[in-house]
CSV table of C-alpha atoms in Angstrom, one decimal:
chain,number,residue,atom,x,y,z
B,267,MET,CA,-24.8,18.6,0.5
B,268,ALA,CA,-26.9,19.5,-2.5
B,269,ARG,CA,-27.3,23.1,-1.2
B,270,THR,CA,-23.9,24.0,-2.6
B,271,LEU,CA,-25.3,23.8,-6.1
B,272,PRO,CA,-26.6,27.0,-7.7
B,273,VAL,CA,-30.0,25.4,-8.3
B,274,GLN,CA,-32.5,23.7,-6.1
B,275,ARG,CA,-33.2,19.9,-6.2
B,276,ALA,CA,-36.5,19.1,-8.1
B,277,SER,CA,-39.1,16.5,-7.4
B,278,GLY,CA,-38.3,13.0,-8.5
B,279,LEU,CA,-34.6,13.5,-7.8
B,280,SER,CA,-32.6,12.2,-4.8
B,281,HIS,CA,-29.1,11.1,-3.8
B,282,PRO,CA,-28.5,7.4,-2.9
B,283,GLU,CA,-26.8,7.0,0.5
B,284,GLY,CA,-23.3,5.6,0.3
B,285,VAL,CA,-19.9,5.4,1.9
B,286,ASP,CA,-17.3,8.1,1.3
B,287,PRO,CA,-14.6,7.2,-1.2
B,288,PRO,CA,-11.8,6.6,1.3
B,289,ASP,CA,-14.0,4.2,3.2
B,290,ARG,CA,-14.7,1.9,0.2
B,291,LEU,CA,-12.6,-1.0,-1.0
B,292,ARG,CA,-12.8,-2.9,-4.3
B,293,LEU,CA,-11.1,-6.2,-3.8
B,294,SER,CA,-10.4,-8.3,-6.9
B,295,VAL,CA,-10.7,-12.0,-6.1
B,296,THR,CA,-9.4,-12.9,-9.6
B,297,ASP,CA,-8.1,-10.8,-12.5
B,298,ALA,CA,-9.4,-13.2,-15.2
B,299,CYS,CA,-12.7,-13.0,-16.9
B,300,ASN,CA,-15.0,-15.0,-19.2
B,301,PHE,CA,-15.8,-11.8,-21.1
B,302,ALA,CA,-13.6,-9.4,-23.0
B,303,CYS,CA,-15.5,-6.1,-22.9
B,304,SER,CA,-13.9,-3.6,-25.2
B,305,PHE,CA,-13.9,-0.8,-22.6
B,306,CYS,CA,-12.8,-2.9,-19.6
B,307,HIS,CA,-10.2,-1.4,-17.1
B,308,ASN,CA,-9.9,-4.6,-15.1
B,309,GLU,CA,-9.7,-2.6,-11.8
B,310,GLY,CA,-6.4,-1.1,-12.9
B,311,SER,CA,-4.7,-4.4,-13.5
B,312,PHE,CA,-3.4,-5.8,-16.8
B,313,GLN,CA,-5.8,-8.2,-18.4
B,314,THR,CA,-4.9,-11.9,-18.4
B,315,GLN,CA,-6.2,-14.9,-20.2
B,316,ILE,CA,-8.5,-17.2,-18.3
B,317,SER,CA,-5.9,-20.0,-18.7
B,318,SER,CA,-3.3,-18.0,-16.7
B,319,ARG,CA,-5.5,-16.3,-14.2
B,320,ASN,CA,-4.5,-15.1,-10.8
B,321,GLN,CA,-6.8,-16.2,-8.0
B,322,LEU,CA,-6.6,-14.5,-4.6
B,323,HIS,CA,-5.8,-17.0,-1.8
B,324,PRO,CA,-8.7,-17.1,0.8
B,325,GLU,CA,-6.3,-16.4,3.7
B,326,ASP,CA,-4.8,-13.4,1.8
B,327,MET,CA,-8.3,-12.1,1.1
B,328,ALA,CA,-9.2,-12.4,4.8
B,329,PHE,CA,-6.0,-10.6,5.7
B,330,TYR,CA,-6.7,-7.7,3.3
B,331,ILE,CA,-10.2,-7.4,4.6
B,332,ARG,CA,-9.1,-7.3,8.3
B,333,ALA,CA,-6.5,-4.7,7.4
B,334,SER,CA,-8.9,-2.6,5.5
B,335,VAL,CA,-11.6,-2.7,8.2
B,336,THR,CA,-9.0,-1.8,10.8
B,337,ALA,CA,-8.0,1.1,8.6
B,338,GLY,CA,-11.5,2.4,8.4
B,339,VAL,CA,-13.1,0.8,5.3
B,340,ARG,CA,-16.8,0.4,5.7
B,341,ALA,CA,-17.9,-1.0,2.3
B,342,ILE,CA,-16.2,-3.8,0.4
B,343,LYS,CA,-17.0,-4.8,-3.2
B,344,LEU,CA,-15.7,-8.2,-4.4
B,345,THR,CA,-14.8,-7.8,-8.0
B,346,GLY,CA,-12.6,-9.3,-10.8
B,347,GLY,CA,-12.1,-10.0,-13.5
B,348,GLU,CA,-15.2,-12.0,-13.1
B,349,PRO,CA,-15.7,-13.2,-9.4
B,350,LEU,CA,-18.1,-16.1,-10.3
B,351,ILE,CA,-15.3,-18.1,-12.1
B,352,TYR,CA,-13.3,-18.2,-8.8
B,353,GLN,CA,-12.2,-21.6,-7.8
B,354,ARG,CA,-9.3,-22.1,-5.4
B,355,ASP,CA,-8.5,-24.5,-2.5
B,356,GLY,CA,-11.9,-26.1,-2.7
B,357,MET,CA,-13.7,-22.7,-2.4
B,358,ASP,CA,-16.0,-21.2,-5.0
B,359,ILE,CA,-17.4,-17.7,-4.9
B,360,VAL,CA,-20.2,-18.6,-2.5
B,361,ALA,CA,-17.8,-19.9,0.1
B,362,LEU,CA,-15.4,-17.0,-0.5
B,363,SER,CA,-18.3,-14.5,-0.1
B,364,GLU,CA,-19.2,-16.1,3.2
B,365,LEU,CA,-15.6,-15.8,4.4
B,366,ALA,CA,-15.5,-12.2,3.3
B,367,CYS,CA,-18.7,-11.3,5.2
B,368,GLU,CA,-17.7,-13.2,8.3
B,369,THR,CA,-14.3,-11.5,8.3
B,370,ALA,CA,-15.6,-8.0,7.6
B,371,GLY,CA,-18.2,-8.1,10.4
B,372,ALA,CA,-21.7,-6.9,10.7
B,373,GLU,CA,-20.9,-3.2,10.6
B,374,VAL,CA,-19.2,-3.4,7.1
B,375,SER,CA,-21.3,-4.0,4.0
B,376,VAL,CA,-19.9,-6.6,1.5
B,377,SER,CA,-21.3,-6.8,-2.0
B,378,LEU,CA,-20.4,-8.6,-5.3
B,379,THR,CA,-20.1,-7.3,-8.9
B,380,THR,CA,-20.5,-9.7,-11.8
B,381,ASN,CA,-21.3,-9.9,-15.5
B,382,GLY,CA,-24.0,-12.4,-14.6
B,383,GLN,CA,-23.1,-15.0,-17.1
B,384,LEU,CA,-22.9,-17.7,-14.3
B,385,LEU,CA,-25.2,-16.0,-11.9
B,386,LYS,CA,-28.0,-18.5,-12.2
B,387,ARG,CA,-25.7,-21.3,-11.1
B,388,PHE,CA,-25.1,-19.6,-7.8
B,389,ALA,CA,-28.4,-17.6,-7.3
B,390,GLU,CA,-30.0,-19.9,-4.7
B,391,ARG,CA,-26.9,-20.0,-2.5
B,392,LEU,CA,-25.7,-16.4,-2.6
B,393,PRO,CA,-28.5,-14.9,-0.4
B,394,ASP,CA,-27.2,-16.9,2.6
B,395,THR,CA,-23.7,-15.6,2.4
B,396,GLY,CA,-24.3,-12.2,4.0
B,397,LEU,CA,-23.8,-10.1,0.9
B,398,SER,CA,-25.7,-6.8,0.9
B,399,HIS,CA,-26.4,-7.0,-2.8
B,400,VAL,CA,-25.1,-8.1,-6.2
B,401,THR,CA,-24.4,-5.7,-9.1
B,402,VAL,CA,-24.7,-7.1,-12.6
B,403,SER,CA,-23.2,-5.4,-15.6
B,404,VAL,CA,-25.4,-5.8,-18.7
B,405,HIS,CA,-24.6,-3.5,-21.7
B,406,THR,CA,-26.7,-4.8,-24.5
B,407,LEU,CA,-29.4,-7.3,-25.4
B,408,ASN,CA,-28.4,-7.4,-29.0
B,409,LEU,CA,-26.4,-10.6,-29.7
B,410,GLU,CA,-24.5,-9.1,-32.6
B,411,THR,CA,-23.4,-6.1,-30.5
B,412,PHE,CA,-22.7,-8.5,-27.6
B,413,ARG,CA,-20.4,-10.6,-29.8
B,414,ALA,CA,-18.6,-7.5,-31.1
B,415,ASP,CA,-18.1,-5.6,-27.9
B,416,ILE,CA,-18.5,-8.0,-24.9
B,417,SER,CA,-17.8,-11.6,-25.6
B,418,ASN,CA,-17.5,-14.3,-28.2
B,419,SER,CA,-19.2,-16.7,-25.9
B,420,GLY,CA,-22.2,-16.5,-23.5
B,421,SER,CA,-25.2,-14.4,-24.2
B,422,PRO,CA,-27.4,-11.6,-22.9
B,423,ARG,CA,-30.1,-14.2,-22.4
B,424,GLN,CA,-28.0,-16.0,-19.8
B,425,GLN,CA,-27.2,-12.7,-18.1
B,426,MET,CA,-30.9,-11.9,-17.7
B,427,ALA,CA,-31.7,-15.4,-16.6
B,428,GLY,CA,-29.1,-14.9,-13.8
B,429,ILE,CA,-30.7,-11.7,-12.7
B,430,ARG,CA,-34.2,-13.2,-12.6
B,431,ALA,CA,-32.9,-16.2,-10.6
B,432,ALA,CA,-31.0,-14.0,-8.1
B,433,ALA,CA,-34.0,-11.7,-7.6
B,434,ALA,CA,-36.3,-14.7,-7.2
B,435,ALA,CA,-34.0,-16.1,-4.5
B,436,GLY,CA,-34.2,-12.9,-2.5
B,437,MET,CA,-31.0,-11.1,-3.6
B,438,HIS,CA,-31.0,-7.3,-3.8
B,439,VAL,CA,-29.9,-6.8,-7.4
B,440,LYS,CA,-28.5,-3.7,-9.0
B,441,ALA,CA,-27.5,-3.3,-12.7
B,442,ASN,CA,-24.7,-1.3,-14.4
B,443,VAL,CA,-25.1,-0.3,-18.1
B,444,VAL,CA,-22.2,1.3,-20.1
B,445,VAL,CA,-23.8,3.2,-23.0
B,446,MET,CA,-21.9,2.9,-26.3
B,447,PRO,CA,-22.7,4.6,-29.6
B,448,ASP,CA,-24.1,1.4,-31.0
B,449,THR,CA,-26.4,0.7,-28.0
B,450,VAL,CA,-28.1,4.1,-27.6
B,451,SER,CA,-31.2,3.1,-29.4
B,452,GLU,CA,-31.7,0.1,-27.1
B,453,VAL,CA,-31.0,1.7,-23.7
B,454,ASN,CA,-34.7,2.3,-22.9
B,455,GLY,CA,-35.7,-1.3,-23.7
B,456,LEU,CA,-32.6,-2.7,-21.9
B,457,CYS,CA,-33.4,-0.7,-18.7
B,458,ALA,CA,-37.0,-1.8,-18.8
B,459,GLU,CA,-36.0,-5.4,-19.2
B,460,LEU,CA,-33.6,-5.1,-16.3
B,461,PHE,CA,-36.3,-3.8,-14.1
B,462,ARG,CA,-38.7,-6.5,-15.2
B,463,ALA,CA,-36.1,-9.1,-14.4
B,464,GLY,CA,-35.8,-7.8,-10.8
B,465,ALA,CA,-33.1,-5.1,-10.8
B,466,ARG,CA,-33.9,-2.5,-8.1
B,467,GLU,CA,-31.9,0.2,-9.8
B,468,VAL,CA,-29.9,0.7,-13.0
B,469,ARG,CA,-26.8,2.9,-13.1
B,470,LEU,CA,-25.9,4.4,-16.5
B,471,TYR,CA,-22.2,5.1,-17.4
B,472,PRO,CA,-20.5,6.7,-20.3
B,473,VAL,CA,-17.5,4.7,-21.7
B,474,LEU,CA,-14.6,5.6,-19.4
B,475,TRP,CA,-10.9,5.9,-20.2
B,476,SER,CA,-9.0,2.6,-20.3
B,477,PRO,CA,-5.5,1.8,-21.6
B,478,PHE,CA,-6.8,-1.4,-22.9
B,479,ALA,CA,-9.4,0.1,-25.3
B,480,GLU,CA,-8.5,0.2,-29.0
B,481,LYS,CA,-10.3,3.6,-29.3
B,482,ALA,CA,-10.2,6.7,-27.2
B,483,ALA,CA,-13.0,7.1,-24.8
B,484,SER,CA,-13.9,10.4,-26.5
B,485,GLU,CA,-14.6,8.4,-29.7
B,486,LEU,CA,-16.9,6.1,-27.8
B,487,SER,CA,-18.6,8.2,-25.2
B,488,LEU,CA,-21.9,10.1,-25.6
B,489,ALA,CA,-22.1,13.8,-24.8
B,490,GLY,CA,-23.3,14.5,-21.3
B,491,ASP,CA,-26.6,16.0,-22.4
B,492,ASP,CA,-27.3,12.9,-24.6
B,493,LEU,CA,-26.6,10.6,-21.7
B,494,LEU,CA,-28.8,12.7,-19.4
B,495,SER,CA,-31.7,12.6,-21.9
B,496,LEU,CA,-31.3,8.9,-22.1
B,497,ALA,CA,-31.4,8.6,-18.3
B,498,PHE,CA,-34.7,10.6,-18.0
B,499,ARG,CA,-36.3,8.5,-20.8
B,500,ALA,CA,-35.2,5.2,-19.3
B,501,SER,CA,-36.5,6.1,-15.8
B,502,GLY,CA,-39.8,7.4,-17.1
B,503,LEU,CA,-39.3,10.7,-15.3
B,504,PRO,CA,-40.3,13.7,-17.4
B,505,MET,CA,-37.3,16.0,-18.1
B,506,THR,CA,-38.6,19.3,-16.9
B,507,LYS,CA,-36.3,22.3,-17.0
B,508,ASP,CA,-35.8,22.4,-13.2
B,509,ARG,CA,-34.9,18.7,-13.2
B,510,ARG,CA,-32.6,19.0,-16.1
B,511,ASP,CA,-30.8,22.0,-14.7
B,512,TYR,CA,-30.3,20.4,-11.3
B,513,VAL,CA,-28.9,17.1,-12.7
B,514,SER,CA,-26.7,18.9,-15.2
B,515,ALA,CA,-25.3,21.2,-12.5
B,516,PHE,CA,-24.8,18.2,-10.2
B,517,LEU,CA,-23.0,16.1,-12.7
B,518,ALA,CA,-20.7,19.0,-13.7
B,519,ALA,CA,-19.8,19.9,-10.1
B,520,ASP,CA,-16.4,18.9,-8.7
B,521,SER,CA,-17.0,19.4,-5.0
B,522,PRO,CA,-16.1,17.2,-2.0
B,523,HIS,CA,-19.3,18.3,-0.3
B,524,LEU,CA,-21.6,16.7,-2.9
B,525,PRO,CA,-22.7,13.0,-2.9
B,526,ARG,CA,-21.4,10.7,-5.6
B,527,SER,CA,-24.7,10.0,-7.4
B,528,VAL,CA,-28.1,11.3,-8.3
B,529,ARG,CA,-31.1,9.1,-8.7
B,530,LEU,CA,-34.0,9.7,-11.1
B,531,SER,CA,-37.1,8.0,-9.8
B,532,GLY,CA,-39.7,7.6,-12.6
B,533,ARG,CA,-42.6,5.3,-13.4
B,534,VAL,CA,-40.3,2.7,-15.1
B,535,GLY,CA,-37.7,2.5,-12.3
B,536,PRO,CA,-34.8,4.4,-10.7
B,537,ILE,CA,-31.9,5.4,-12.9
B,538,VAL,CA,-28.7,6.4,-11.2
B,539,MET,CA,-25.9,8.6,-12.6
B,540,ASP,CA,-22.5,9.3,-11.1
B,541,ARG,CA,-20.3,12.4,-11.1
B,542,ILE,CA,-17.2,11.3,-13.1
B,543,ARG,CA,-14.3,13.6,-12.3
B,544,LYS,CA,-11.2,14.3,-14.4
B,545,ARG,CA,-8.4,12.9,-12.3
B,546,ASN,CA,-5.9,10.8,-14.2
B,547,ALA,CA,-2.6,12.1,-15.6
B,548,GLY,CA,-3.9,12.5,-19.1
B,549,GLY,CA,-7.0,14.4,-18.0
B,550,SER,CA,-9.4,11.8,-19.2
B,551,ASP,CA,-12.6,11.0,-17.3
B,552,ASP,CA,-12.5,8.0,-14.9
B,553,GLU,CA,-14.0,6.9,-11.7
B,554,GLY,CA,-10.7,5.9,-10.1
B,555,ASP,CA,-10.9,8.0,-7.0
B,556,TYR,CA,-14.1,6.4,-5.7
B,557,ALA,CA,-12.4,3.5,-3.8
B,558,VAL,CA,-9.2,1.9,-2.7
B,559,ARG,CA,-8.4,-1.1,-4.8
B,560,ILE,CA,-6.5,-4.3,-4.0
B,561,SER,CA,-5.8,-6.6,-6.9
B,562,ALA,CA,-5.8,-10.4,-7.1
B,563,GLN,CA,-2.0,-10.2,-6.8
B,564,GLY,CA,-2.0,-8.1,-3.7
B,565,ALA,CA,-1.3,-4.8,-5.4
B,566,LEU,CA,-2.8,-1.8,-3.6
B,567,HIS,CA,-3.9,1.1,-5.7
B,568,ALA,CA,-5.2,4.5,-4.4
B,569,ARG,CA,-6.9,4.8,-7.7
B,570,LEU,CA,-7.0,3.3,-11.1
B,571,PHE,CA,-3.6,2.8,-12.7
B,572,SER,CA,-1.8,4.6,-9.9
B,573,PRO,CA,1.6,3.1,-8.9
B,574,PRO,CA,0.9,0.0,-6.9
B,575,VAL,CA,2.0,-0.9,-3.3
B,576,ASP,CA,2.7,-4.6,-2.9
B,577,LEU,CA,0.7,-5.8,0.0
B,578,SER,CA,1.4,-9.5,-0.6
B,579,VAL,CA,4.6,-9.2,1.5
B,580,ALA,CA,2.5,-8.0,4.5
B,581,ALA,CA,0.0,-10.8,3.9
B,582,SER,CA,2.6,-13.5,3.7
B,583,SER,CA,4.2,-12.3,6.9
B,584,GLY,CA,1.0,-11.5,8.7
B,585,ASP,CA,2.1,-7.9,9.3
B,586,LEU,CA,-1.3,-6.3,9.9
B,587,ARG,CA,0.2,-3.0,11.0
B,588,LEU,CA,2.2,-2.6,7.8
B,589,ALA,CA,-0.9,-3.3,5.7
B,590,VAL,CA,-3.1,-0.9,7.7
B,591,ARG,CA,-0.5,1.8,7.3
B,592,ALA,CA,-0.3,1.3,3.5
B,593,ILE,CA,-4.1,1.2,3.2
B,594,ASN,CA,-4.5,4.4,5.3
B,595,PHE,CA,-2.0,6.1,3.1
B,596,ALA,CA,-4.0,5.2,0.0
B,597,ARG,CA,-7.2,6.4,1.7
B,598,SER,CA,-5.5,9.7,2.5
B,599,GLU,CA,-4.5,10.0,-1.2
B,600,ILE,CA,-8.1,9.7,-2.2
B,601,SER,CA,-9.1,12.3,0.4
B,602,GLY,CA,-6.4,14.6,-0.8
B,603,LEU,CA,-7.9,14.6,-4.3
B,604,ASP,CA,-10.7,16.8,-3.1
């Protein structure tokens, strides 16, 4: 894969193994959230207030998973909104995760992404569900910044407590960090705290394009070189010329023959960065072509903000063949982007 780059991979750099984009599904179990991050794209669905949330019916979730696995999906991420607020028909996120894993089968990995605010509450029960890992999004430890950009309620302290509890319970924990202009100075400390809390790796992102953001992503995002320098410092891996040249070339590449991510393995901990390609109609950066998406209302998207296909009709009628055909078409659209 990496041999297609004009430079050789240097020591301390690797590529995490993963499933190809058409074989990944992001399944929103609710489109509501207890946070209101300024850069949120809500998996391509319009944001709703927590009082008017859409919660995916457990039977519909199982149907979408069966259809997706039949279509060839091999990795499923339960997302939101915020999955940990899920409550429907007597099921919470633990029971829903168990159902998801049982329906998907042993050959398909199922994971969960969360903001971690309620993670401590569920930490002891989640390891028995069959989830491969949990990914927690933590973007700042500064309460003032948290209040301005993330949420008027909750706190980074509760997020970190959730990570520590999940790790102590035996969960494989990963962390996502979106780097904003007013959080640059704390990225090193934040990543170090995440590793100390039990995160196995931290993935750094720039602010991506979202129609919900009050400012353009270009006003909020760091230059690629600045983010790269941050990643090296946060990992504790010295940024030698050969390492910098390789990672720069990799992140700038737009090839279907390259993996999605590069991992910097230093003395502090592994930092992961993704290749973010320009794919939406406006030419802005986004990660929308990395997975098929199904919303909490049963809307199928080949990528973020693409025209939806309503799968709820197939779910209500139990028409598995119709759903498989629609999901395979979405998978082919992602493949066609390359």
